[in-house]
Coordinates of N, CA and C in Angstrom, one line a residue:
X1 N -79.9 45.0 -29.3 CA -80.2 45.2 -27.9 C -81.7 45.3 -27.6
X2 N -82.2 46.1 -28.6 CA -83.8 46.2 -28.4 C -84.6 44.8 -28.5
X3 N -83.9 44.1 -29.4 CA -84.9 42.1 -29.2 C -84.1 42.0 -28.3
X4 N -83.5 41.9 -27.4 CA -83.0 41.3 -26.2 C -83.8 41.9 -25.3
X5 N -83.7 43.2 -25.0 CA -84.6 43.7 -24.4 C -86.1 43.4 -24.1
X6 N -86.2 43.1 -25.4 CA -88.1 42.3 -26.1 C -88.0 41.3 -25.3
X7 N -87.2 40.5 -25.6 CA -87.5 38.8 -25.3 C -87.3 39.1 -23.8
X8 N -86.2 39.5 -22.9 CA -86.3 39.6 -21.7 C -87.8 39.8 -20.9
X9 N -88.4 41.3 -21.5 CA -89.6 41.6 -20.9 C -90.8 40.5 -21.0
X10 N -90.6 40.2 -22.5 CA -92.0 38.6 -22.5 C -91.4 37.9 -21.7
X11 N -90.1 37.5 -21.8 CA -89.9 36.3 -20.7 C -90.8 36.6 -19.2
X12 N -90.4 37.6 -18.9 CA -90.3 38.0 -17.2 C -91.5 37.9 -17.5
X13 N -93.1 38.7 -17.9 CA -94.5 38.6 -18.1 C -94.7 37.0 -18.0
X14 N -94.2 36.4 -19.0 CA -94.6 35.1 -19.3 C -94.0 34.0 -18.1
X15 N -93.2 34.5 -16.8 CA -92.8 33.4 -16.1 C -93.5 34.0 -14.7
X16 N -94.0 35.4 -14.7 CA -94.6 35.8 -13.3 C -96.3 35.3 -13.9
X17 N -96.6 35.3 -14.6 CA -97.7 34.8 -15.2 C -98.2 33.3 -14.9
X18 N -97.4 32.8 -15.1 CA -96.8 31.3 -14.7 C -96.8 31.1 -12.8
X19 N -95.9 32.2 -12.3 CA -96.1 31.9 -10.9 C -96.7 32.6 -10.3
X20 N -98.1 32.9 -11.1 CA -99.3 34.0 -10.2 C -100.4 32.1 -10.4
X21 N -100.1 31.4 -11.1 CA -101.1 30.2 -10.7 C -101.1 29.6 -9.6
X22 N -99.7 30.2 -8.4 CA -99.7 29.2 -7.2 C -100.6 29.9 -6.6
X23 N -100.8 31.1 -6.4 CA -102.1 31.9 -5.1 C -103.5 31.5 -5.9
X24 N -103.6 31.5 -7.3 CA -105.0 30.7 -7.4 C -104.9 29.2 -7.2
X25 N -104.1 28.3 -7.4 CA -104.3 27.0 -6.6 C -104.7 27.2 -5.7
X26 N -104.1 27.4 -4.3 CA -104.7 27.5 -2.9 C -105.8 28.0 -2.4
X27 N -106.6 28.6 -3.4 CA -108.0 29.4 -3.6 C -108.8 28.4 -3.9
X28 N -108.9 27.2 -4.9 CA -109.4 27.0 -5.7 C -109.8 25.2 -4.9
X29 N -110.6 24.9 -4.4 CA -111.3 23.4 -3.9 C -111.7 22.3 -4.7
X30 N -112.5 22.9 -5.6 CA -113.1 22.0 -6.8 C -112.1 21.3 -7.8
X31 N -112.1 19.8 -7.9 CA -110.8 19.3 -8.7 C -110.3 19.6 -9.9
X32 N -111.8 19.5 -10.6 CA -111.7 19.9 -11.7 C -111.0 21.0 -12.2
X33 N -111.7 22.4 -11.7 CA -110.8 23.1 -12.0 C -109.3 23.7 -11.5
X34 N -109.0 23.0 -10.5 CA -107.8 22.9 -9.8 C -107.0 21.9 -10.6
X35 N -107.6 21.1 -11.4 CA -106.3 20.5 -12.5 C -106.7 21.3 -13.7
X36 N -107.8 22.5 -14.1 CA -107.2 22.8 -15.2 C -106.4 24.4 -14.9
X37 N -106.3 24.9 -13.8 CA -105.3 25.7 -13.3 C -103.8 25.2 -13.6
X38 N -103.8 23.8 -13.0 CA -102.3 23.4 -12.6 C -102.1 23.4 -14.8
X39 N -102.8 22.7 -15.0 CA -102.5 22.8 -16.9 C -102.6 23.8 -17.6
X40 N -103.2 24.9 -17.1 CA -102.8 26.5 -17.9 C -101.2 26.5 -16.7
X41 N -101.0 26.7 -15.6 CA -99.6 26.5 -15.3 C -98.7 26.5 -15.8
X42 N -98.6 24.5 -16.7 CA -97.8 23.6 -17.0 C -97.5 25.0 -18.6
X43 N -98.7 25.1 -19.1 CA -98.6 25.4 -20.3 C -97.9 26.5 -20.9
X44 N -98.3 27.6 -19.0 CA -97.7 28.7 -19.5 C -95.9 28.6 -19.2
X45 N -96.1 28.1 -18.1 CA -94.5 27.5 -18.0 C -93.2 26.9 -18.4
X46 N -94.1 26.4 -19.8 CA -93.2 25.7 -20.9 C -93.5 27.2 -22.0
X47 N -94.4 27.8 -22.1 CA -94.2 28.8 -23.0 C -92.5 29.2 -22.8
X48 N -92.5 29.9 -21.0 CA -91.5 30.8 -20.4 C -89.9 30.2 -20.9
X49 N -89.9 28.5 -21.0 CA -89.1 27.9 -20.5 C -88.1 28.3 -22.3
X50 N -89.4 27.5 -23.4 CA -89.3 28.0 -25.1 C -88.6 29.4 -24.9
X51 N -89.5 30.1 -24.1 CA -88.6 31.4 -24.7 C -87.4 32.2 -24.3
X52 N -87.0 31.4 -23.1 CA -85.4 31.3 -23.3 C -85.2 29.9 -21.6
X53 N -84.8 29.3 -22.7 CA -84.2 27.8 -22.3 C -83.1 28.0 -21.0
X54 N -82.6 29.2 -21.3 CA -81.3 29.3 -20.4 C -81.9 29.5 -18.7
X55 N -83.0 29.9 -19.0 CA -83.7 31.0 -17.3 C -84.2 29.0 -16.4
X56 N -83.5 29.1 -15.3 CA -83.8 28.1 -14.4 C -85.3 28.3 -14.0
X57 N -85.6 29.2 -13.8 CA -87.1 29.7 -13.0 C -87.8 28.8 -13.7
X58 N -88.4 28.8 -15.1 CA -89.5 28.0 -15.5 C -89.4 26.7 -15.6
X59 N -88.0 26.2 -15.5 CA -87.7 24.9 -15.2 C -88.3 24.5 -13.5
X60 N -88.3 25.0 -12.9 CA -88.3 25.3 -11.3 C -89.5 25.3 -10.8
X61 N -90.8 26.0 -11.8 CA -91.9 26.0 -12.3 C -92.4 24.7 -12.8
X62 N -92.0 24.1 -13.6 CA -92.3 23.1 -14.2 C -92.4 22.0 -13.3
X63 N -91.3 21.8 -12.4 CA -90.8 20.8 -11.6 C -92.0 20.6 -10.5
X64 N -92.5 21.7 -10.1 CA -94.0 22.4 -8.8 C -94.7 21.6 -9.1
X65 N -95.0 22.7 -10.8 CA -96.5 22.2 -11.0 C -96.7 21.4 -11.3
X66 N -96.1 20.1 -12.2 CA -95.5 18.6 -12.5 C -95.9 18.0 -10.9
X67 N -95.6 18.0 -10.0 CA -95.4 17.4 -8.8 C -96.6 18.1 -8.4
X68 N -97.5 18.8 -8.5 CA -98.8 18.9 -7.6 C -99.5 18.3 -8.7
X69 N -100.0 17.9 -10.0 CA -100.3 17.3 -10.8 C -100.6 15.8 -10.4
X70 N -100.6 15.3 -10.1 CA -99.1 14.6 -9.6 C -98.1 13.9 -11.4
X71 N -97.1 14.8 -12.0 CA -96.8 13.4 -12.6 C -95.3 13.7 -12.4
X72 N -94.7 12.7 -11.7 CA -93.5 12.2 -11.2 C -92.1 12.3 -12.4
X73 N -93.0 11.5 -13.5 CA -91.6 11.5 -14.1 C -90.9 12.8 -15.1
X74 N -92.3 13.6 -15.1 CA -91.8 15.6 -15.7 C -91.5 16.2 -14.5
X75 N -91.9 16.0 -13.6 CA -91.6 16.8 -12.5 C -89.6 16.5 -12.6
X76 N -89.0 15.7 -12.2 CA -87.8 15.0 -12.2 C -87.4 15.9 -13.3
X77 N -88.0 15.3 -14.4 CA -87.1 15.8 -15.2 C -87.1 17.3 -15.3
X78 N -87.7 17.8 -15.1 CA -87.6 19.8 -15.3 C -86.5 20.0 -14.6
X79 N -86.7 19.4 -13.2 CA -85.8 19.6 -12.2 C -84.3 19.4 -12.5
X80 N -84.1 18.2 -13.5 CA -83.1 17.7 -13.7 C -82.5 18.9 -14.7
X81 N -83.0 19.2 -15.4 CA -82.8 20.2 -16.7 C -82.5 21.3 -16.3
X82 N -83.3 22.3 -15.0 CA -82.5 23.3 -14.1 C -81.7 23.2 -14.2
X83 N -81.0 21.6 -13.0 CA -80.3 21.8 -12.1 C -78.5 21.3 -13.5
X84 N -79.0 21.0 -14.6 CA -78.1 21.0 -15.9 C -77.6 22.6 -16.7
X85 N -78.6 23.5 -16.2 CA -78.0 24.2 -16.9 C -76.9 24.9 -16.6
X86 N -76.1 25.4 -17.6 CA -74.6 26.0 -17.3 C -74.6 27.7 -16.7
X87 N -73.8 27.3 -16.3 CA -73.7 28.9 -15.4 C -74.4 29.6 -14.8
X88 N -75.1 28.6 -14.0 CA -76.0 29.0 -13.1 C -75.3 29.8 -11.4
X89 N -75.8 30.4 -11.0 CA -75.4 31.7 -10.4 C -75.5 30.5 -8.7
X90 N -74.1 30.3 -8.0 CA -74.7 29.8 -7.0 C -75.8 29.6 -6.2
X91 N -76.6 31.1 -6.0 CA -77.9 31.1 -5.0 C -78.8 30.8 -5.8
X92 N -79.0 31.0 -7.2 CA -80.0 30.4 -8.0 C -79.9 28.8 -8.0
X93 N -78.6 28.0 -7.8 CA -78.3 26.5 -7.7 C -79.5 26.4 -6.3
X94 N -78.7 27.0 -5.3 CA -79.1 26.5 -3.9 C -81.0 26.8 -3.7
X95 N -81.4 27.8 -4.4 CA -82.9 27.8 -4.7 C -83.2 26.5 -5.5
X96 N -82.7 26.3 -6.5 CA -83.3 25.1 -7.4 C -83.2 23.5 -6.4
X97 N -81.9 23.5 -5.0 CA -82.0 23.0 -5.1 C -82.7 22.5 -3.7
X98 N -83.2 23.4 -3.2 CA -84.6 23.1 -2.3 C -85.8 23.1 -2.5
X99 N -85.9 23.8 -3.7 CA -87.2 23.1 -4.3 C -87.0 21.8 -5.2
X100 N -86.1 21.4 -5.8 CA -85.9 19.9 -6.0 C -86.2 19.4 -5.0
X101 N -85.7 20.1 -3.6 CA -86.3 18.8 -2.5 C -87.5 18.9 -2.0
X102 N -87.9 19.9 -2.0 CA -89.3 20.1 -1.8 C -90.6 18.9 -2.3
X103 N -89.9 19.0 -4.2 CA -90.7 18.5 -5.1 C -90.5 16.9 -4.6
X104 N -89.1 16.8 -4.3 CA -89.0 15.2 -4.1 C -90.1 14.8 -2.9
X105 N -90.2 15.6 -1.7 CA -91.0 15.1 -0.9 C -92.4 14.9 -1.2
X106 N -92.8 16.0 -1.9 CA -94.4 15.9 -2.3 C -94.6 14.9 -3.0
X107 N -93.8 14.2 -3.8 CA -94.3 13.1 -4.5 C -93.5 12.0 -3.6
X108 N -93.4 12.4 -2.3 CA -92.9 10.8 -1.8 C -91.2 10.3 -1.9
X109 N -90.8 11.0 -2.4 CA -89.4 10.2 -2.6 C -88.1 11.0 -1.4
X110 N -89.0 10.4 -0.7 CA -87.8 10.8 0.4 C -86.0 11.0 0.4
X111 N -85.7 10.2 -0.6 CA -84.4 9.8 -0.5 C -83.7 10.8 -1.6
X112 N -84.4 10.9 -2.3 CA -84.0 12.0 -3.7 C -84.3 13.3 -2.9
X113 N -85.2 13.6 -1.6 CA -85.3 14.8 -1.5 C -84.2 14.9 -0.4
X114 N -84.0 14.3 0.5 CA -82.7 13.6 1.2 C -81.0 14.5 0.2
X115 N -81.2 13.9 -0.8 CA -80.3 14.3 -1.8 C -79.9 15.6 -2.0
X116 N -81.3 16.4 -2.4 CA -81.2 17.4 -3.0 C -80.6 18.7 -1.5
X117 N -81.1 18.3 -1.1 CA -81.2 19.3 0.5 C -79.6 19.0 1.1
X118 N -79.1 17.9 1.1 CA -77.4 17.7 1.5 C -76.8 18.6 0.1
X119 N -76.8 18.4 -0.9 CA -76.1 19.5 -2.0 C -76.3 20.8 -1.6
X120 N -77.3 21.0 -1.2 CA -77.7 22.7 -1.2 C -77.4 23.0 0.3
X121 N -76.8 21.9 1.3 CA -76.5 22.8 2.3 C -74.6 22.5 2.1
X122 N -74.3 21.6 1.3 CA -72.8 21.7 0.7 C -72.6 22.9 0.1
X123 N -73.4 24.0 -0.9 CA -73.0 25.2 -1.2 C -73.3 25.9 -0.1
X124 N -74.4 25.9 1.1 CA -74.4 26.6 2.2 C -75.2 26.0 3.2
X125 N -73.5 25.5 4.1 CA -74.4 25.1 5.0 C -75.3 25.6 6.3
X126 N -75.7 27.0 6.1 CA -76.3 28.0 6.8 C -77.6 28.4 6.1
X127 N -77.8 27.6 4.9 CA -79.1 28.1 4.2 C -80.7 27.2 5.2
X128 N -81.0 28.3 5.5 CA -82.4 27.9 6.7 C -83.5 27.4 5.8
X129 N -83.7 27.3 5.1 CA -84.9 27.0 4.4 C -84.6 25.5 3.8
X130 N -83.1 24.9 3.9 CA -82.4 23.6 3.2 C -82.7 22.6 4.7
X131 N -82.4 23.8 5.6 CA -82.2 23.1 7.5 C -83.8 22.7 7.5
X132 N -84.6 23.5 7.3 CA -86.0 23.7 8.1 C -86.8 22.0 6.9
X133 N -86.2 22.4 6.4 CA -87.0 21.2 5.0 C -86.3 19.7 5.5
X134 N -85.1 20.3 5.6 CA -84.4 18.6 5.8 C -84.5 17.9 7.6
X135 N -85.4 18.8 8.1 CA -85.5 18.3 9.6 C -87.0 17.9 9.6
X136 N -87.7 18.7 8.6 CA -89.0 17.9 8.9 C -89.1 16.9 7.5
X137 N -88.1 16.8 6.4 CA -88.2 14.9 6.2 C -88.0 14.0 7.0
X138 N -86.6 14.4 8.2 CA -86.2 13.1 8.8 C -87.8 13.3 9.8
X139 N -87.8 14.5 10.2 CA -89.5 14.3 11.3 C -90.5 12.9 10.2
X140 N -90.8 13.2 8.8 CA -91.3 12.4 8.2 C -90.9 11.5 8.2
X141 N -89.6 10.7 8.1 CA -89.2 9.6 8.2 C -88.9 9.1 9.8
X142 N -89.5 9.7 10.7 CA -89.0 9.1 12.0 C -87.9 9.3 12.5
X143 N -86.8 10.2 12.2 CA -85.7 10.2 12.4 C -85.8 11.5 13.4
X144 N -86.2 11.1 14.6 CA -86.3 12.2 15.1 C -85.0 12.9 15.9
X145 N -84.1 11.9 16.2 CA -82.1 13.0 16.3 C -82.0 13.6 15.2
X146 N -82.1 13.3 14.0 CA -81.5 14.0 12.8 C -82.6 15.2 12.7
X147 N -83.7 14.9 12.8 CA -84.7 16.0 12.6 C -84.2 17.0 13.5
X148 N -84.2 17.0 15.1 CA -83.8 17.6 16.2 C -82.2 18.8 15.6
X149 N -81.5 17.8 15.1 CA -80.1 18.3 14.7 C -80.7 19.6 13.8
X150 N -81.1 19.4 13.2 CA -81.5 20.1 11.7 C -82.3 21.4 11.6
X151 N -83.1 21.4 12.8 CA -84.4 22.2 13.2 C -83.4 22.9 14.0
X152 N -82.6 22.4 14.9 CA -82.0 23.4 16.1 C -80.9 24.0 15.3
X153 N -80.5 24.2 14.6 CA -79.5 24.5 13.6 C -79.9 25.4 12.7
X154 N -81.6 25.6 12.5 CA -82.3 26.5 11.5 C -82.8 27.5 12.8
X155 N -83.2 27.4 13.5 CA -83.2 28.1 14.8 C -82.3 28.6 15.4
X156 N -81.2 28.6 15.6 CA -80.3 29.6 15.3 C -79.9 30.4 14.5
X157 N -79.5 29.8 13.5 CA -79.7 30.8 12.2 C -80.2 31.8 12.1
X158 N -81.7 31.7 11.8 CA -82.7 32.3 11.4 C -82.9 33.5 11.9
X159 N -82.7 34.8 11.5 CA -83.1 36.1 11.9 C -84.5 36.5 11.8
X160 N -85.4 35.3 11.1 CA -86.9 36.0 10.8 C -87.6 35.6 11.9
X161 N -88.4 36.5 12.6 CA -89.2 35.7 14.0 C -90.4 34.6 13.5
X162 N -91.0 35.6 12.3 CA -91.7 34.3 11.7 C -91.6 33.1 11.6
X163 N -90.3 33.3 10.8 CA -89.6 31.7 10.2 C -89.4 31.0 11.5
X164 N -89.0 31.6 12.4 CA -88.7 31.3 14.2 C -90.0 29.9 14.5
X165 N -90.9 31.4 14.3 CA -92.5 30.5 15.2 C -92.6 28.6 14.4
X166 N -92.3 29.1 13.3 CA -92.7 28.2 12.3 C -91.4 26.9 12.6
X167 N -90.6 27.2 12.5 CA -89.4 26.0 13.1 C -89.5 25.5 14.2
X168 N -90.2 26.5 15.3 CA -90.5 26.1 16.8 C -91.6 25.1 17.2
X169 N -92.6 25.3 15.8 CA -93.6 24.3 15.6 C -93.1 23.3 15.5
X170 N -92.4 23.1 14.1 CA -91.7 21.8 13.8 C -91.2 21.0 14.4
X171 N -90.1 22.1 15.3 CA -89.4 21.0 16.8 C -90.3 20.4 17.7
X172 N -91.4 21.5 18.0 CA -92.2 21.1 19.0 C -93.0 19.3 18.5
X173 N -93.3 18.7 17.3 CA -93.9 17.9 16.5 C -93.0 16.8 16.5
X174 N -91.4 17.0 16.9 CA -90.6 15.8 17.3 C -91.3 15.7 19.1

């Protein structure tokens, strides 16, 4: 119990470690070192992922920082490898699987992110953060009824006034 214990605690160090690189991205202007941020990231991320294969998070991680990088075809695949693993806890699926959509949008692939966002409102179709993502792709794709549907549907939902302002934007942008 005590190395389970062990490995647990490095894990957790070694994957909050990993997602303390997103608040220095957003800090950071200069390219250079904003790609060797995203590659201590990648690096520490695959440490987390080594040290136990089963935890979705560093896969989820991977998938980000792959896709702000930009490289398309590790991003996918991390994602794919999450969204593989067994016995994954429903809300941890439905997390993995709006940032799959997320990831798909940033690199462009509308249709895979299209994808990911209908699965994750199949396990809930009340999850506001699957509504608010999937109304501003169709906004990106021009689909401004579907967008409209999707936004006004996260706008009810939604108990956060924040999250409110920020959907109210979105609709307002159709």
């Amino acid at each position: 119990q005590a190395i389970a214990a062990s490995m647990t605690k490095s894990y957790n160090l070694i994957y909050y470690r990993a997602s303390g690189y997103l608040g220095l991205l957003n800090n950071v202007s200069d390219p250079v070192k904003r790609n060797a941020l995203i590659d201590q990231a990648i690096a520490t991320s695959i440490q987390a992922k080594e040290l136990d294969p089963s935890q979705p998070g560093s896969y989820a991680l991977l998938g980000l920082y792959y896709s702000i990088k930009p490289d398309r075809e590790e991003a996918f695949k991390a994602i794919d490898e999450a969204l593989a693993l067994p016995d994954v806890p429903q809300d941890v699926e439905l997390a993995l699987l709006v940032s799959a959509g997320q990831t798909s949008v940033r690199l462009q692939d509308f249709e895979k992110g299209l994808g990911y966002y209908e699965r994750a409102l199949s396990i809930d179709p009340n999850e506001v953060s699957a509504l608010k993502n999937l109304g501003a792709l169709y906004l990106a794709k021009e689909d401004f009824d579907s967008a409209l549907i999707h936004l006004d549907a996260a706008i009810e939902i939604s108990e956060d006034d924040k999250e409110k302002v920020d959907l109210f934007f979105n609709r307002g942008l159709v």
